[in-house]
């Protein structure tokens, strides 16, 4: 039986005219001759200048470096393991799966390594530096710079999509995920990093724990991944804090309270939600 090569089943479309784009040596091109070069690092830029405006604080290079440092220590491996479990449970051979907001590529790399199925992996992020990091880790994935609110995919192109601590779009996700396809969403659990918040804030609050508010999707599975992390040195603690959204909304003197902490036991608490496109 002829095995389809990854490039033969590309479902990307041109961000300018929405026609299908196909791979042509070192570029992607549509029938209207809009062309997108594949960078030497292996990714392609599929974002239009006017779609770059939603750049968030999480995309800056310091935040990416903090994430790279912290995640590479495998403190979040139990979360990655549950994503691997979901991929093996819900996806099938030949499926198309997108990491929408891939960041540094840590979770996608884990899924690729742990997948028992033959999946066509895609990764998108608005941060070019994040996509380059992902592209280095995930050689078998098609990685592109793009905006999750304007995904360059055909309608119903995806069998699965994951969204890990990222913004989401009901409209765009329901357009690109086919009927019967799956969305894996990761959000913060109630207790996530409470021990760090106790140090930084006078009145720390529990997180408001919630999944995504979606139409055209049914919630079919939801559980918490909760465990204790032994954060062993100040660099790990600061890296974790700097990759959190709180860091950017907290006063400098409060963030600095973590500078003198060298070891702490801290709860990691994630809400894992699986939605099925109906
Ligand atoms: Zn075009």
Tab-separated table of C-alpha atoms and ligand atoms in Angstrom:
chain	number	residue	atom	x	y	z
A	1	UNK	CA	0.000	0.000	0.000
A	2	UNK	CA	1.221	3.453	-0.850
A	3	UNK	CA	2.055	5.358	2.288
A	4	UNK	CA	1.196	9.012	1.921
A	5	UNK	CA	4.084	11.265	2.653
A	6	UNK	CA	3.431	14.161	4.983
A	7	UNK	CA	3.736	16.749	2.210
A	8	UNK	CA	1.127	14.984	0.080
A	9	UNK	CA	-1.673	15.566	2.516
A	10	UNK	CA	-0.951	19.138	3.480
A	11	UNK	CA	-4.082	21.014	4.328
A	12	UNK	CA	-2.611	24.446	4.720
A	13	UNK	CA	-4.135	27.375	2.928
A	14	UNK	CA	-2.813	30.693	1.799
A	15	UNK	CA	-3.299	33.404	4.410
A	16	UNK	CA	-3.735	35.979	1.633
A	17	UNK	CA	-6.303	34.332	-0.674
A	18	UNK	CA	-7.342	31.174	1.275
A	19	UNK	CA	-6.468	28.874	-1.635
A	20	UNK	CA	-4.633	25.666	-0.829
A	21	UNK	CA	-0.848	25.999	-0.580
A	22	UNK	CA	1.446	23.181	-1.567
A	23	UNK	CA	5.077	22.552	-0.814
A	24	UNK	CA	7.387	23.320	-3.719
A	25	UNK	CA	10.989	22.614	-2.726
A	26	UNK	CA	11.906	25.346	-0.234
A	27	UNK	CA	8.622	27.195	-0.230
A	28	UNK	CA	4.878	26.878	-0.070
A	29	UNK	CA	2.902	28.385	-2.910
A	30	UNK	CA	-0.776	28.841	-3.821
A	31	UNK	CA	-2.306	28.903	-7.311
A	32	UNK	CA	-2.307	32.706	-7.214
A	33	UNK	CA	1.459	32.544	-6.802
A	34	UNK	CA	1.586	33.816	-3.228
A	35	UNK	CA	4.771	32.265	-1.949
A	36	UNK	CA	6.064	31.526	1.569
A	37	UNK	CA	9.691	30.524	1.967
A	38	UNK	CA	10.728	27.767	4.341
A	39	UNK	CA	13.387	29.234	6.636
A	40	UNK	CA	16.683	27.400	7.105
A	41	UNK	CA	15.497	26.444	10.604
A	42	UNK	CA	12.656	24.523	8.967
A	43	UNK	CA	9.619	26.677	9.695
A	44	UNK	CA	7.433	28.813	7.467
A	45	UNK	CA	5.951	32.226	8.174
A	46	UNK	CA	2.200	32.185	7.475
A	47	UNK	CA	1.222	35.307	9.339
A	48	UNK	CA	0.173	38.514	7.660
A	49	UNK	CA	1.464	41.811	8.999
A	50	UNK	CA	-2.008	42.871	10.133
A	51	UNK	CA	-2.484	39.660	12.152
A	52	UNK	CA	0.471	40.229	14.451
A	53	UNK	CA	-1.303	42.623	16.798
A	54	UNK	CA	-2.309	40.086	19.447
A	55	UNK	CA	1.293	39.602	20.573
A	56	UNK	CA	1.105	38.847	24.285
A	57	UNK	CA	3.644	39.156	27.058
A	58	UNK	CA	4.160	35.394	27.007
A	59	UNK	CA	5.839	35.634	23.637
A	60	UNK	CA	8.828	37.745	24.561
A	61	UNK	CA	12.274	36.182	24.520
A	62	UNK	CA	12.778	36.321	28.320
A	63	UNK	CA	9.543	34.458	28.861
A	64	UNK	CA	10.492	31.870	26.212
A	65	UNK	CA	13.921	31.365	27.791
A	66	UNK	CA	12.303	30.930	31.225
A	67	UNK	CA	9.902	28.349	29.769
A	68	UNK	CA	12.684	26.529	27.977
A	69	UNK	CA	14.775	26.359	31.165
A	70	UNK	CA	11.927	25.268	33.430
A	71	UNK	CA	10.170	22.806	31.109
A	72	UNK	CA	13.421	21.091	30.114
A	73	UNK	CA	13.812	20.091	33.787
A	74	UNK	CA	10.654	17.971	33.333
A	75	UNK	CA	8.802	19.517	36.284
A	76	UNK	CA	5.686	19.419	34.073
A	77	UNK	CA	6.316	15.878	32.787
A	78	UNK	CA	3.136	14.526	34.458
A	79	UNK	CA	1.113	17.004	32.388
A	80	UNK	CA	2.994	15.974	29.241
A	81	UNK	CA	2.280	12.328	30.105
A	82	UNK	CA	-1.446	13.001	30.289
A	83	UNK	CA	-1.299	14.706	26.868
A	84	UNK	CA	0.508	11.651	25.461
A	85	UNK	CA	-2.218	9.478	26.981
A	86	UNK	CA	-4.949	11.597	25.349
A	87	UNK	CA	-3.203	11.543	21.960
A	88	UNK	CA	-2.909	7.751	22.068
A	89	UNK	CA	-6.500	7.378	23.238
A	90	UNK	CA	-8.266	9.741	20.823
A	91	UNK	CA	-6.090	9.943	17.684
A	92	UNK	CA	-5.657	7.362	14.936
A	93	UNK	CA	-3.064	6.590	12.274
A	94	UNK	CA	-3.014	9.259	9.564
A	95	UNK	CA	-4.713	11.900	11.707
A	96	UNK	CA	-3.764	15.562	11.480
A	97	UNK	CA	-3.008	17.192	14.844
A	98	UNK	CA	-2.178	20.825	15.590
A	99	UNK	CA	-0.486	22.311	18.641
A	100	UNK	CA	-2.147	25.748	18.621
A	101	UNK	CA	0.231	27.942	20.615
A	102	UNK	CA	3.231	25.621	20.719
A	103	UNK	CA	5.485	27.941	22.745
A	104	UNK	CA	8.903	26.288	22.971
A	105	UNK	CA	7.612	22.945	21.654
A	106	UNK	CA	8.084	20.989	24.887
A	107	UNK	CA	4.652	19.316	24.961
A	108	UNK	CA	4.576	18.545	21.245
A	109	UNK	CA	8.016	16.950	21.434
A	110	UNK	CA	6.792	14.778	24.296
A	111	UNK	CA	3.708	13.727	22.322
A	112	UNK	CA	5.733	12.952	19.193
A	113	UNK	CA	8.111	10.800	21.263
A	114	UNK	CA	5.290	9.083	23.141
A	115	UNK	CA	2.809	8.598	20.317
A	116	UNK	CA	2.066	5.027	19.282
A	117	UNK	CA	0.142	6.267	16.233
A	118	UNK	CA	1.357	7.628	12.907
A	119	UNK	CA	0.183	11.232	13.243
A	120	UNK	CA	0.819	14.269	11.024
A	121	UNK	CA	1.899	16.896	13.512
A	122	UNK	CA	1.612	20.658	13.017
A	123	UNK	CA	2.670	23.451	15.339
A	124	UNK	CA	1.790	27.123	15.264
A	125	UNK	CA	2.708	30.066	17.409
A	126	UNK	CA	2.626	33.822	16.930
A	127	UNK	CA	6.179	34.002	18.279
A	128	UNK	CA	8.807	33.326	15.615
A	129	UNK	CA	11.423	32.533	18.260
A	130	UNK	CA	9.068	30.005	19.834
A	131	UNK	CA	8.428	28.373	16.466
A	132	UNK	CA	12.184	28.121	15.826
A	133	UNK	CA	12.620	26.394	19.218
A	134	UNK	CA	9.744	24.044	18.361
A	135	UNK	CA	11.083	23.326	14.909
A	136	UNK	CA	14.451	22.247	16.372
A	137	UNK	CA	12.786	19.845	18.811
A	138	UNK	CA	10.049	18.522	16.541
A	139	UNK	CA	11.752	17.660	13.244
A	140	UNK	CA	8.814	15.590	12.005
A	141	UNK	CA	6.267	18.375	12.583
A	142	UNK	CA	5.291	21.138	10.171
A	143	UNK	CA	5.954	24.307	12.151
A	144	UNK	CA	4.708	27.718	11.178
A	145	UNK	CA	4.380	31.217	12.521
A	146	UNK	CA	0.715	32.076	12.560
A	147	UNK	CA	-2.173	33.525	14.467
A	148	UNK	CA	-4.547	31.100	16.189
A	149	UNK	CA	-7.435	33.449	15.418
A	150	UNK	CA	-6.649	33.165	11.681
A	151	UNK	CA	-5.436	29.596	11.246
A	152	UNK	CA	-4.231	28.838	7.709
A	153	UNK	CA	-6.114	25.537	7.507
A	154	UNK	CA	-8.981	24.332	5.355
A	155	UNK	CA	-12.357	23.772	7.018
A	156	UNK	CA	-12.388	20.520	8.958
A	157	UNK	CA	-8.698	19.878	8.245
A	158	UNK	CA	-7.838	18.752	11.768
A	159	UNK	CA	-8.635	15.548	13.629
A	160	UNK	CA	-7.242	17.012	16.819
A	161	UNK	CA	-5.926	20.226	18.300
A	162	UNK	CA	-4.288	20.998	21.606
A	163	UNK	CA	-4.257	24.305	23.403
A	164	UNK	CA	-1.941	24.441	26.430
A	165	UNK	CA	-2.202	27.640	28.492
A	166	UNK	CA	-3.138	29.608	25.389
A	167	UNK	CA	-5.800	31.923	24.114
A	168	UNK	CA	-8.487	30.101	22.149
A	169	UNK	CA	-11.069	30.894	19.516
A	170	UNK	CA	-14.412	29.111	19.483
A	171	UNK	CA	-15.078	30.309	15.960
A	172	UNK	CA	-11.718	29.319	14.485
A	173	UNK	CA	-11.350	26.020	16.363
A	174	UNK	CA	-14.840	24.892	15.325
A	175	UNK	CA	-14.001	25.806	11.715
A	176	UNK	CA	-10.727	23.883	11.455
A	177	UNK	CA	-11.552	20.823	13.610
A	178	UNK	CA	-13.645	18.298	11.701
A	179	UNK	CA	-16.900	16.912	13.106
A	180	UNK	CA	-15.985	14.182	15.555
A	181	UNK	CA	-12.513	15.657	16.038
A	182	UNK	CA	-11.003	16.494	19.408
A	183	UNK	CA	-9.725	19.499	21.296
A	184	UNK	CA	-7.421	19.013	24.283
A	185	UNK	CA	-7.384	22.127	26.482
A	186	UNK	CA	-5.102	22.746	29.452
A	187	UNK	CA	-5.908	25.468	31.962
A	188	UNK	CA	-4.766	26.173	35.511
A	189	UNK	CA	-6.277	24.155	38.339
A	190	UNK	CA	-7.470	25.838	41.517
A	191	UNK	CA	-4.303	25.152	43.525
A	192	UNK	CA	-1.726	25.727	40.785
A	193	UNK	CA	1.447	27.297	42.274
A	194	UNK	CA	-0.355	28.404	45.429
A	195	UNK	CA	2.824	28.176	47.540
A	196	UNK	CA	4.593	30.653	45.256
A	197	UNK	CA	1.609	33.007	45.349
A	198	UNK	CA	1.696	32.855	49.161
A	199	UNK	CA	5.210	34.275	49.081
A	200	UNK	CA	4.529	36.952	46.480
A	201	UNK	CA	1.075	38.173	47.522
A	202	UNK	CA	-0.269	39.310	50.879
A	203	UNK	CA	-3.641	37.822	50.002
A	204	UNK	CA	-3.120	34.935	47.590
A	205	UNK	CA	-6.210	33.646	45.827
A	206	UNK	CA	-6.962	30.227	44.444
A	207	UNK	CA	-7.275	30.164	40.671
A	208	UNK	CA	-10.721	30.232	39.194
A	209	UNK	CA	-10.782	26.792	37.644
A	210	UNK	CA	-12.564	26.623	34.312
A	211	UNK	CA	-12.325	24.969	30.934
A	212	UNK	CA	-13.140	26.624	27.634
A	213	UNK	CA	-16.496	28.170	26.807
A	214	UNK	CA	-17.279	26.606	23.470
A	215	UNK	CA	-20.215	26.114	21.158
A	216	UNK	CA	-20.278	23.181	18.708
A	217	UNK	CA	-18.199	21.106	21.115
A	218	UNK	CA	-19.193	18.611	23.827
A	219	UNK	CA	-17.064	18.189	26.927
A	220	UNK	CA	-16.382	14.454	26.980
A	221	UNK	CA	-13.633	14.109	29.588
A	222	UNK	CA	-12.236	16.352	32.309
A	223	UNK	CA	-9.788	15.693	35.116
A	224	UNK	CA	-7.101	17.358	37.196
A	225	UNK	CA	-3.408	16.510	37.114
A	226	UNK	CA	-2.230	17.512	40.589
A	227	UNK	CA	1.091	16.784	42.254
A	228	UNK	CA	3.840	18.236	44.393
A	229	UNK	CA	6.907	19.731	42.751
A	230	UNK	CA	10.157	19.941	44.684
A	231	UNK	CA	11.663	23.102	43.155
A	232	UNK	CA	15.325	22.636	43.912
A	233	UNK	CA	16.999	25.963	43.242
A	234	UNK	CA	16.365	29.651	42.787
A	235	UNK	CA	16.848	29.607	39.021
A	236	UNK	CA	14.119	26.991	38.613
A	237	UNK	CA	11.768	28.918	40.919
A	238	UNK	CA	12.332	32.223	39.102
A	239	UNK	CA	12.010	30.584	35.691
A	240	UNK	CA	8.673	29.090	36.672
A	241	UNK	CA	7.392	32.407	37.995
A	242	UNK	CA	8.614	34.337	34.948
A	243	UNK	CA	6.724	32.099	32.544
A	244	UNK	CA	3.462	32.699	34.386
A	245	UNK	CA	1.028	35.418	33.304
A	246	UNK	CA	1.000	36.749	36.910
A	247	UNK	CA	4.617	37.793	36.577
A	248	UNK	CA	3.756	40.528	34.097
A	249	UNK	CA	0.904	41.938	36.180
A	250	UNK	CA	2.693	41.889	39.545
A	251	UNK	CA	4.697	44.752	41.031
A	252	UNK	CA	8.477	44.350	40.736
A	253	UNK	CA	8.997	44.443	44.518
A	254	UNK	CA	6.524	41.594	44.908
A	255	UNK	CA	8.109	39.516	42.153
A	256	UNK	CA	11.466	40.125	43.847
A	257	UNK	CA	10.273	38.298	46.984
A	258	UNK	CA	11.150	35.069	45.200
A	259	UNK	CA	14.779	36.105	44.697
A	260	UNK	CA	15.841	34.689	48.062
A	261	UNK	CA	13.976	31.366	47.886
A	262	UNK	CA	16.261	28.433	47.094
A	263	UNK	CA	13.953	25.512	47.602
A	264	UNK	CA	10.205	25.077	47.931
A	265	UNK	CA	7.564	22.436	47.649
A	266	UNK	CA	4.859	23.690	45.381
A	267	UNK	CA	1.642	22.202	44.019
A	268	UNK	CA	1.212	21.857	40.281
A	269	UNK	CA	-2.474	21.620	39.430
A	270	UNK	CA	-3.760	21.443	35.861
A	271	UNK	CA	-7.287	21.088	34.541
A	272	UNK	CA	-7.334	18.827	31.484
A	273	UNK	CA	-10.451	19.105	29.318
A	274	UNK	CA	-11.270	17.065	26.217
A	275	UNK	CA	-13.916	18.406	23.838
A	276	UNK	CA	-15.426	16.674	20.832
A	277	UNK	CA	-16.574	18.680	17.821
A	278	UNK	CA	-20.276	17.967	17.281
B	1	LIG	ZN1	-2.681	32.903	-2.181
